Amino acid sequence: MDIRIAVLGGDGIGPEVTAESVKVLDAIGRRFGHNFAFVTGVCGGRAIDESGSALPEETLDIVKGSDAVLFGAVGGPKWDDPQAETRPEDGILALRKELDLFANLRPVKVYPELIDSSPLRPDRLVGVDMVIVRELTSGLYFGKPKKRWANSRGRVAVDTLTYREREIERVARVGFEIARGRRQRLHSLDKMNVMETGRLWREVVTEIGAEYPDVELIHMLADNAAMQLVTRPSEFDVMVTENTFGDILSDEAAVIGGSMGMLPSASLSSIPKTNHNRRPRRAGKRALYEPIHGSAPDIAGQGIANPVASILSTAMMLRYSFALEDEADLIENSVEAVLADGVKTPDLAMQPNEAVGTTDMGDAITGRIIG
Ligand code: IPM
Ligand code: MG
């Protein structure tokens, strides 16, 4: 297969971790006879410095000419001025909107080797394996009006939370399809006790649920879900929720596994259908894959960032964009094998002096792939 990938490393540790993913994909290409071509583009803070825009036209052209996007992370203290005209984060937000990446899949898994690094008691971690499906192109992030002004009584700011029926419907379908391929349980999170959008959310998800009688649908208030996530995390299989709740809850869920450095994500522009083998089918051309951790400016440039989240994002890419199941499985199994061998970056290691760096971790995983 010939596959063209846009690589947008971004800021901070972004370029360091995506470099390891490129290495891993090259190894997969050699082993399975695929031809990966990588085209790099700038996005985020560095792009602002170079061109004034967090998502320059050339980058968007590269993205549109590719089969999938491998994204690193954006942002850093250098660009944190609240008065700034444009921010690094505008780059990723614009990409999500431009490519209509409405469904963000964030799987959370507990690796046995990392149980000691989790803030939760080990007995609560048994059986934890969930996917958060976060709506990604609407809600507070994009609603208009969105602005700041001042009047005689002081400063005012407004963000707008809007959801349209079709926006809820399509992301709900993603939740049901993913749940169908797993343990057939979907939690839908909202704040229907307070918000009109929450009431519409619940109504629409319930209607779509009628098409999926094989999936158990459980509605839950988002604040309650935040509590259940740390008290009974193994209860969750798939969760579907709106943009802001999904952002917050996925950070909470991420640390359950011990480190944010382990969690990948996929942002899709179409509904991945589950076939009779309960495996996802190819999901359209526009898709972006990124670790859920950020740019981690405090450790950038030191060669100690954990590349696993980015590497696991490439497994999601192979699975969802190209239906390359065996290749995706091999990446995931290689990560597990390397962890079982005790290879750990500083975020995972209990003894920091035993930790390996970013490239060593990438090399260990690549070594497993080549065999
Ligand atoms: C995420 C991040 C982004 C978000 C930021 C970088 C804009 O926190 O992907 O979760 O809020 O969506
Ligand atoms: Mg976030």
CSV table of N, CA, C and O in Angstrom, one decimal, residues 64-156:
chain,number,residue,atom,x,y,z
A,64,LYS,N,-4.2,18.4,3.3
A,64,LYS,CA,-5.3,18.0,2.3
A,64,LYS,C,-4.8,17.1,1.2
A,64,LYS,O,-5.5,16.3,0.6
A,65,GLY,N,-3.4,17.1,1.0
A,65,GLY,CA,-2.9,16.2,0.0
A,65,GLY,C,-2.4,14.9,0.6
A,65,GLY,O,-1.7,14.1,-0.1
A,66,SER,N,-2.7,14.6,1.9
A,66,SER,CA,-2.2,13.4,2.5
A,66,SER,C,-3.4,12.5,2.9
A,66,SER,O,-4.6,12.9,2.8
A,67,ASP,N,-3.0,11.3,3.2
A,67,ASP,CA,-4.1,10.3,3.5
A,67,ASP,C,-4.4,10.3,5.0
A,67,ASP,O,-5.5,9.8,5.4
A,68,ALA,N,-3.5,10.9,5.8
A,68,ALA,CA,-3.8,11.0,7.3
A,68,ALA,C,-2.8,12.0,7.9
A,68,ALA,O,-1.8,12.2,7.3
A,69,VAL,N,-3.1,12.5,9.1
A,69,VAL,CA,-2.2,13.4,9.7
A,69,VAL,C,-1.7,12.8,11.0
A,69,VAL,O,-2.5,12.3,11.8
A,70,LEU,N,-0.4,12.9,11.2
A,70,LEU,CA,0.2,12.5,12.5
A,70,LEU,C,0.6,13.8,13.1
A,70,LEU,O,1.4,14.6,12.7
A,71,PHE,N,-0.1,14.0,14.3
A,71,PHE,CA,0.1,15.3,15.0
A,71,PHE,C,0.8,15.2,16.3
A,71,PHE,O,0.6,14.1,17.0
A,72,GLY,N,1.7,16.1,16.6
A,72,GLY,CA,2.4,16.1,17.9
A,72,GLY,C,1.6,16.8,19.0
A,72,GLY,O,0.7,16.3,19.6
A,73,ALA,N,2.0,18.0,19.3
A,73,ALA,CA,1.3,18.8,20.3
A,73,ALA,C,1.6,20.3,20.0
A,73,ALA,O,2.6,20.6,19.3
A,74,VAL,N,0.8,21.2,20.5
A,74,VAL,CA,1.1,22.6,20.3
A,74,VAL,C,1.0,23.4,21.6
A,74,VAL,O,0.3,23.0,22.5
A,75,GLY,N,1.7,24.5,21.7
A,75,GLY,CA,1.6,25.4,22.8
A,75,GLY,C,2.9,25.5,23.6
A,75,GLY,O,3.8,24.7,23.5
A,76,GLY,N,2.9,26.5,24.5
A,76,GLY,CA,4.1,26.7,25.4
A,76,GLY,C,4.0,28.1,26.0
A,76,GLY,O,3.3,28.9,25.5
A,77,PRO,N,4.8,28.3,27.1
A,77,PRO,CA,4.7,29.6,27.8
A,77,PRO,C,5.0,30.8,26.9
A,77,PRO,O,4.4,31.8,27.2
A,78,LYS,N,5.8,30.6,25.9
A,78,LYS,CA,6.2,31.7,25.1
A,78,LYS,C,5.0,32.3,24.4
A,78,LYS,O,5.0,33.5,24.1
A,79,TRP,N,3.9,31.6,24.2
A,79,TRP,CA,2.8,32.1,23.4
A,79,TRP,C,1.5,32.2,24.4
A,79,TRP,O,0.4,32.2,23.9
A,80,ASP,N,1.8,32.3,25.7
A,80,ASP,CA,0.6,32.2,26.6
A,80,ASP,C,0.0,33.6,27.0
A,80,ASP,O,-0.9,33.7,27.8
A,81,ASP,N,0.4,34.7,26.3
A,81,ASP,CA,-0.1,36.0,26.6
A,81,ASP,C,-1.6,36.0,26.4
A,81,ASP,O,-2.1,35.8,25.2
A,82,PRO,N,-2.5,36.2,27.4
A,82,PRO,CA,-3.9,36.2,27.2
A,82,PRO,C,-4.4,37.2,26.2
A,82,PRO,O,-5.5,37.1,25.7
A,83,GLN,N,-3.6,38.3,26.0
A,83,GLN,CA,-4.0,39.3,25.0
A,83,GLN,C,-3.6,39.0,23.6
A,83,GLN,O,-4.0,39.7,22.7
A,84,ALA,N,-2.9,37.9,23.4
A,84,ALA,CA,-2.4,37.6,22.1
A,84,ALA,C,-3.5,37.5,21.0
A,84,ALA,O,-4.5,36.9,21.4
A,85,GLU,N,-3.2,37.9,19.8
A,85,GLU,CA,-4.2,37.8,18.7
A,85,GLU,C,-4.5,36.4,18.3
A,85,GLU,O,-5.6,36.0,18.0
A,86,THR,N,-3.4,35.6,18.3
A,86,THR,CA,-3.5,34.2,17.9
A,86,THR,C,-2.7,33.3,18.8
A,86,THR,O,-1.7,33.8,19.3
A,87,ARG,N,-3.2,32.1,19.1
A,87,ARG,CA,-2.5,31.2,20.0
A,87,ARG,C,-2.2,29.9,19.2
A,87,ARG,O,-2.8,29.6,18.3
A,88,PRO,N,-1.2,29.2,19.7
A,88,PRO,CA,-0.8,27.9,19.1
A,88,PRO,C,-2.0,27.0,19.0
A,88,PRO,O,-2.2,26.3,18.0
A,89,GLU,N,-2.8,26.9,20.0
A,89,GLU,CA,-4.0,26.0,20.0
A,89,GLU,C,-5.0,26.3,18.9
A,89,GLU,O,-5.7,25.4,18.4
A,90,ASP,N,-4.9,27.6,18.4
A,90,ASP,CA,-5.8,27.9,17.2
A,90,ASP,C,-5.4,27.0,16.0
A,90,ASP,O,-6.3,26.7,15.2
A,91,GLY,N,-4.2,26.5,16.0
A,91,GLY,CA,-3.8,25.6,14.9
A,91,GLY,C,-4.5,24.3,14.9
A,91,GLY,O,-5.1,23.9,13.9
A,92,ILE,N,-4.5,23.6,16.0
A,92,ILE,CA,-5.2,22.3,16.1
A,92,ILE,C,-6.7,22.5,16.0
A,92,ILE,O,-7.4,21.7,15.4
A,93,LEU,N,-7.2,23.6,16.6
A,93,LEU,CA,-8.7,23.8,16.5
A,93,LEU,C,-9.1,24.0,15.1
A,93,LEU,O,-10.1,23.5,14.6
A,94,ALA,N,-8.3,24.8,14.3
A,94,ALA,CA,-8.6,25.1,12.9
A,94,ALA,C,-8.5,23.8,12.1
A,94,ALA,O,-9.4,23.6,11.2
A,95,LEU,N,-7.6,23.0,12.4
A,95,LEU,CA,-7.4,21.7,11.7
A,95,LEU,C,-8.7,20.8,11.9
A,95,LEU,O,-9.2,20.2,11.0
A,96,ARG,N,-9.1,20.7,13.2
A,96,ARG,CA,-10.2,19.9,13.5
A,96,ARG,C,-11.5,20.4,12.7
A,96,ARG,O,-12.2,19.6,12.2
A,97,LYS,N,-11.6,21.7,12.7
A,97,LYS,CA,-12.8,22.3,12.0
A,97,LYS,C,-12.7,22.1,10.5
A,97,LYS,O,-13.6,21.7,9.8
A,98,GLU,N,-11.5,22.5,9.9
A,98,GLU,CA,-11.3,22.4,8.5
A,98,GLU,C,-11.5,21.0,8.0
A,98,GLU,O,-12.1,20.8,6.9
A,99,LEU,N,-11.1,20.0,8.7
A,99,LEU,CA,-11.2,18.6,8.3
A,99,LEU,C,-12.5,17.9,8.8
A,99,LEU,O,-12.7,16.8,8.5
A,100,ASP,N,-13.3,18.7,9.5
A,100,ASP,CA,-14.5,18.2,10.1
A,100,ASP,C,-14.3,16.9,10.9
A,100,ASP,O,-15.0,15.9,10.8
A,101,LEU,N,-13.3,17.0,11.8
A,101,LEU,CA,-13.0,15.8,12.6
A,101,LEU,C,-13.9,15.8,13.8
A,101,LEU,O,-13.5,16.2,14.9
A,102,PHE,N,-15.1,15.4,13.6
A,102,PHE,CA,-16.1,15.6,14.7
A,102,PHE,C,-16.0,14.5,15.8
A,102,PHE,O,-16.6,14.7,16.9
A,103,ALA,N,-15.3,13.4,15.6
A,103,ALA,CA,-15.3,12.4,16.6
A,103,ALA,C,-13.9,12.1,17.1
A,103,ALA,O,-13.0,11.7,16.3
A,104,ASN,N,-13.7,12.3,18.3
A,104,ASN,CA,-12.3,12.1,18.9
A,104,ASN,C,-12.4,10.8,19.8
A,104,ASN,O,-13.1,10.8,20.8
A,105,LEU,N,-11.6,9.8,19.5
A,105,LEU,CA,-11.6,8.6,20.2
A,105,LEU,C,-10.4,8.5,21.1
A,105,LEU,O,-9.3,8.7,20.7
A,106,ARG,N,-10.6,8.4,22.4
A,106,ARG,CA,-9.5,8.4,23.4
A,106,ARG,C,-9.6,7.1,24.2
A,106,ARG,O,-10.3,7.0,25.3
A,107,PRO,N,-8.9,6.1,23.8
A,107,PRO,CA,-8.9,4.8,24.6
A,107,PRO,C,-8.1,4.9,25.9
A,107,PRO,O,-7.0,5.5,25.9
A,108,VAL,N,-8.6,4.3,27.0
A,108,VAL,CA,-7.8,4.3,28.2
A,108,VAL,C,-7.7,2.9,28.7
A,108,VAL,O,-8.7,2.2,28.8
A,109,LYS,N,-6.4,2.5,28.9
A,109,LYS,CA,-6.2,1.1,29.2
A,109,LYS,C,-5.2,1.1,30.3
A,109,LYS,O,-4.4,2.0,30.5
A,110,VAL,N,-5.2,0.1,31.2
A,110,VAL,CA,-4.3,0.0,32.3
A,110,VAL,C,-3.3,-1.1,32.0
A,110,VAL,O,-3.7,-2.3,31.8
A,111,TYR,N,-2.0,-0.8,31.9
A,111,TYR,CA,-1.0,-1.8,31.6
A,111,TYR,C,-0.5,-2.4,33.0
A,111,TYR,O,-0.2,-1.6,33.9
A,112,PRO,N,-0.5,-3.7,33.1
A,112,PRO,CA,-0.2,-4.3,34.4
A,112,PRO,C,1.2,-3.7,35.0
A,112,PRO,O,1.3,-3.5,36.2
A,113,GLU,N,2.1,-3.4,34.1
A,113,GLU,CA,3.4,-3.0,34.6
A,113,GLU,C,3.3,-1.6,35.2
A,113,GLU,O,4.3,-1.1,35.9
A,114,LEU,N,2.2,-0.9,34.9
A,114,LEU,CA,2.2,0.5,35.4
A,114,LEU,C,1.2,0.8,36.5
A,114,LEU,O,1.0,1.9,36.9
A,115,ILE,N,0.7,-0.3,37.1
A,115,ILE,CA,-0.3,-0.2,38.1
A,115,ILE,C,0.2,0.6,39.3
A,115,ILE,O,-0.5,1.4,39.9
A,116,ASP,N,1.4,0.5,39.6
A,116,ASP,CA,2.0,1.2,40.7
A,116,ASP,C,2.1,2.7,40.5
A,116,ASP,O,2.2,3.5,41.4
A,117,SER,N,2.1,3.1,39.2
A,117,SER,CA,2.2,4.5,38.9
A,117,SER,C,0.8,5.2,39.0
A,117,SER,O,0.7,6.4,38.9
A,118,SER,N,-0.3,4.4,39.1
A,118,SER,CA,-1.6,5.0,39.1
A,118,SER,C,-1.9,5.6,40.4
A,118,SER,O,-1.6,5.1,41.5
A,119,PRO,N,-2.6,6.8,40.4
A,119,PRO,CA,-3.1,7.4,41.7
A,119,PRO,C,-4.2,6.6,42.3
A,119,PRO,O,-4.5,6.8,43.5
A,120,LEU,N,-4.8,5.6,41.6
A,120,LEU,CA,-5.9,4.8,42.2
A,120,LEU,C,-5.3,3.6,42.8
A,120,LEU,O,-4.3,3.1,42.5
A,121,ARG,N,-6.1,3.0,43.8
A,121,ARG,CA,-5.8,1.8,44.4
A,121,ARG,C,-5.8,0.6,43.4
A,121,ARG,O,-6.7,0.6,42.5
A,122,PRO,N,-4.8,-0.3,43.5
A,122,PRO,CA,-4.8,-1.4,42.5
A,122,PRO,C,-6.1,-2.1,42.3
A,122,PRO,O,-6.4,-2.5,41.2
A,123,ASP,N,-6.8,-2.3,43.4
A,123,ASP,CA,-8.1,-3.1,43.2
A,123,ASP,C,-9.1,-2.4,42.3
A,123,ASP,O,-10.0,-3.0,41.8
A,124,ARG,N,-9.0,-1.1,42.3
A,124,ARG,CA,-10.0,-0.4,41.4
A,124,ARG,C,-9.6,-0.4,39.9
A,124,ARG,O,-10.4,0.0,39.1
A,125,LEU,N,-8.4,-0.9,39.7
A,125,LEU,CA,-7.9,-0.8,38.3
A,125,LEU,C,-8.2,-2.1,37.5
A,125,LEU,O,-8.0,-2.2,36.3
A,126,VAL,N,-8.7,-3.1,38.2
A,126,VAL,CA,-8.9,-4.4,37.6
A,126,VAL,C,-10.0,-4.2,36.5
A,126,VAL,O,-11.1,-3.7,36.8
A,127,GLY,N,-9.7,-4.6,35.3
A,127,GLY,CA,-10.7,-4.6,34.2
A,127,GLY,C,-10.9,-3.2,33.6
A,127,GLY,O,-11.9,-3.0,32.9
A,128,VAL,N,-10.1,-2.2,33.9
A,128,VAL,CA,-10.3,-0.9,33.3
A,128,VAL,C,-9.8,-0.9,31.9
A,128,VAL,O,-8.7,-1.2,31.5
A,129,ASP,N,-10.8,-0.6,31.0
A,129,ASP,CA,-10.5,-0.6,29.6
A,129,ASP,C,-11.7,0.1,28.9
A,129,ASP,O,-12.8,-0.4,28.8
A,130,MET,N,-11.5,1.4,28.6
A,130,MET,CA,-12.6,2.2,28.1
A,130,MET,C,-12.2,3.1,26.9
A,130,MET,O,-11.0,3.3,26.7
A,131,VAL,N,-13.2,3.6,26.2
A,131,VAL,CA,-12.9,4.5,25.1
A,131,VAL,C,-13.8,5.7,25.4
A,131,VAL,O,-15.0,5.6,25.5
A,132,ILE,N,-13.2,6.9,25.4
A,132,ILE,CA,-14.0,8.1,25.4
A,132,ILE,C,-14.2,8.6,24.0
A,132,ILE,O,-13.2,8.8,23.3
A,133,VAL,N,-15.5,8.8,23.6
A,133,VAL,CA,-15.7,9.4,22.3
A,133,VAL,C,-16.2,10.9,22.6
A,133,VAL,O,-17.2,11.1,23.1
A,134,ARG,N,-15.3,11.8,22.2
A,134,ARG,CA,-15.5,13.2,22.5
A,134,ARG,C,-16.0,13.9,21.2
A,134,ARG,O,-15.3,13.8,20.2
A,135,GLU,N,-17.1,14.7,21.3
A,135,GLU,CA,-17.5,15.5,20.1
A,135,GLU,C,-16.4,16.6,20.0
A,135,GLU,O,-15.9,17.1,21.0
A,136,LEU,N,-15.9,16.9,18.8
A,136,LEU,CA,-14.7,17.7,18.7
A,136,LEU,C,-14.8,19.0,17.8
A,136,LEU,O,-13.9,19.7,17.8
A,137,THR,N,-16.0,19.2,17.2
A,137,THR,CA,-16.0,20.3,16.3
A,137,THR,C,-17.2,21.3,16.6
A,137,THR,O,-17.5,22.1,15.8
A,138,SER,N,-17.7,21.2,17.8
A,138,SER,CA,-18.8,22.1,18.1
A,138,SER,C,-18.8,22.4,19.6
A,138,SER,O,-17.7,22.4,20.2
A,139,GLY,N,-19.9,22.8,20.2
A,139,GLY,CA,-19.9,23.2,21.6
A,139,GLY,C,-19.2,24.5,21.9
A,139,GLY,O,-19.0,25.3,21.0
A,140,LEU,N,-18.7,24.6,23.1
A,140,LEU,CA,-18.1,25.9,23.6
A,140,LEU,C,-16.9,26.3,22.8
A,140,LEU,O,-16.6,27.5,22.7
A,141,TYR,N,-16.2,25.3,22.2
A,141,TYR,CA,-15.0,25.6,21.5
A,141,TYR,C,-15.2,26.5,20.3
A,141,TYR,O,-14.4,27.3,19.9
A,142,PHE,N,-16.4,26.3,19.6
A,142,PHE,CA,-16.6,26.9,18.3
A,142,PHE,C,-17.8,27.8,18.3
A,142,PHE,O,-18.0,28.5,17.3
A,143,GLY,N,-18.7,27.8,19.3
A,143,GLY,CA,-20.0,28.5,19.2
A,143,GLY,C,-19.7,30.0,19.2
A,143,GLY,O,-18.8,30.6,19.8
A,144,LYS,N,-20.6,30.7,18.4
A,144,LYS,CA,-20.5,32.2,18.3
A,144,LYS,C,-21.8,32.8,18.9
A,144,LYS,O,-22.8,32.2,18.8
A,145,PRO,N,-21.7,33.9,19.6
A,145,PRO,CA,-20.6,34.7,19.8
A,145,PRO,C,-19.5,34.2,20.7
A,145,PRO,O,-19.9,33.4,21.7
A,146,LYS,N,-18.3,34.6,20.5
A,146,LYS,CA,-17.2,34.2,21.3
A,146,LYS,C,-16.3,35.4,21.4
A,146,LYS,O,-15.6,35.7,20.4
A,147,LYS,N,-16.4,36.2,22.4
A,147,LYS,CA,-15.6,37.4,22.4
A,147,LYS,C,-15.5,38.0,23.8
A,147,LYS,O,-16.1,37.5,24.8
A,148,ARG,N,-14.7,39.1,23.9
A,148,ARG,CA,-14.5,39.8,25.1
A,148,ARG,C,-14.7,41.3,24.8
A,148,ARG,O,-14.4,41.8,23.7
A,149,TRP,N,-15.2,42.0,25.7
A,149,TRP,CA,-15.3,43.4,25.6
A,149,TRP,C,-15.4,44.1,27.0
A,149,TRP,O,-15.3,43.4,28.0
A,150,ALA,N,-15.5,45.4,27.0
A,150,ALA,CA,-15.5,46.1,28.3
A,150,ALA,C,-16.6,47.1,28.2
A,150,ALA,O,-16.8,47.7,27.1
A,151,ASN,N,-17.4,47.3,29.3
A,151,ASN,CA,-18.3,48.4,29.3
A,151,ASN,C,-18.1,49.2,30.6
A,151,ASN,O,-17.1,48.9,31.4
A,152,SER,N,-18.9,50.1,31.0
A,152,SER,CA,-18.7,51.0,32.1
A,152,SER,C,-18.6,50.2,33.4
A,152,SER,O,-18.0,50.6,34.4
A,153,ARG,N,-19.2,49.0,33.4
A,153,ARG,CA,-19.2,48.2,34.7
A,153,ARG,C,-18.1,47.2,34.8
A,153,ARG,O,-18.0,46.4,35.7
A,154,GLY,N,-17.2,47.2,33.7
A,154,GLY,CA,-16.1,46.3,33.7
A,154,GLY,C,-16.0,45.4,32.5
A,154,GLY,O,-16.6,45.6,31.5
A,155,ARG,N,-15.1,44.4,32.6
A,155,ARG,CA,-14.9,43.5,31.5
A,155,ARG,C,-15.9,42.4,31.4
A,155,ARG,O,-16.4,41.9,32.4
A,156,VAL,N,-16.2,42.0,30.2
A,156,VAL,CA,-17.2,40.9,30.0
A,156,VAL,C,-16.6,39.9,28.9
A,156,VAL,O,-15.8,40.3,28.0
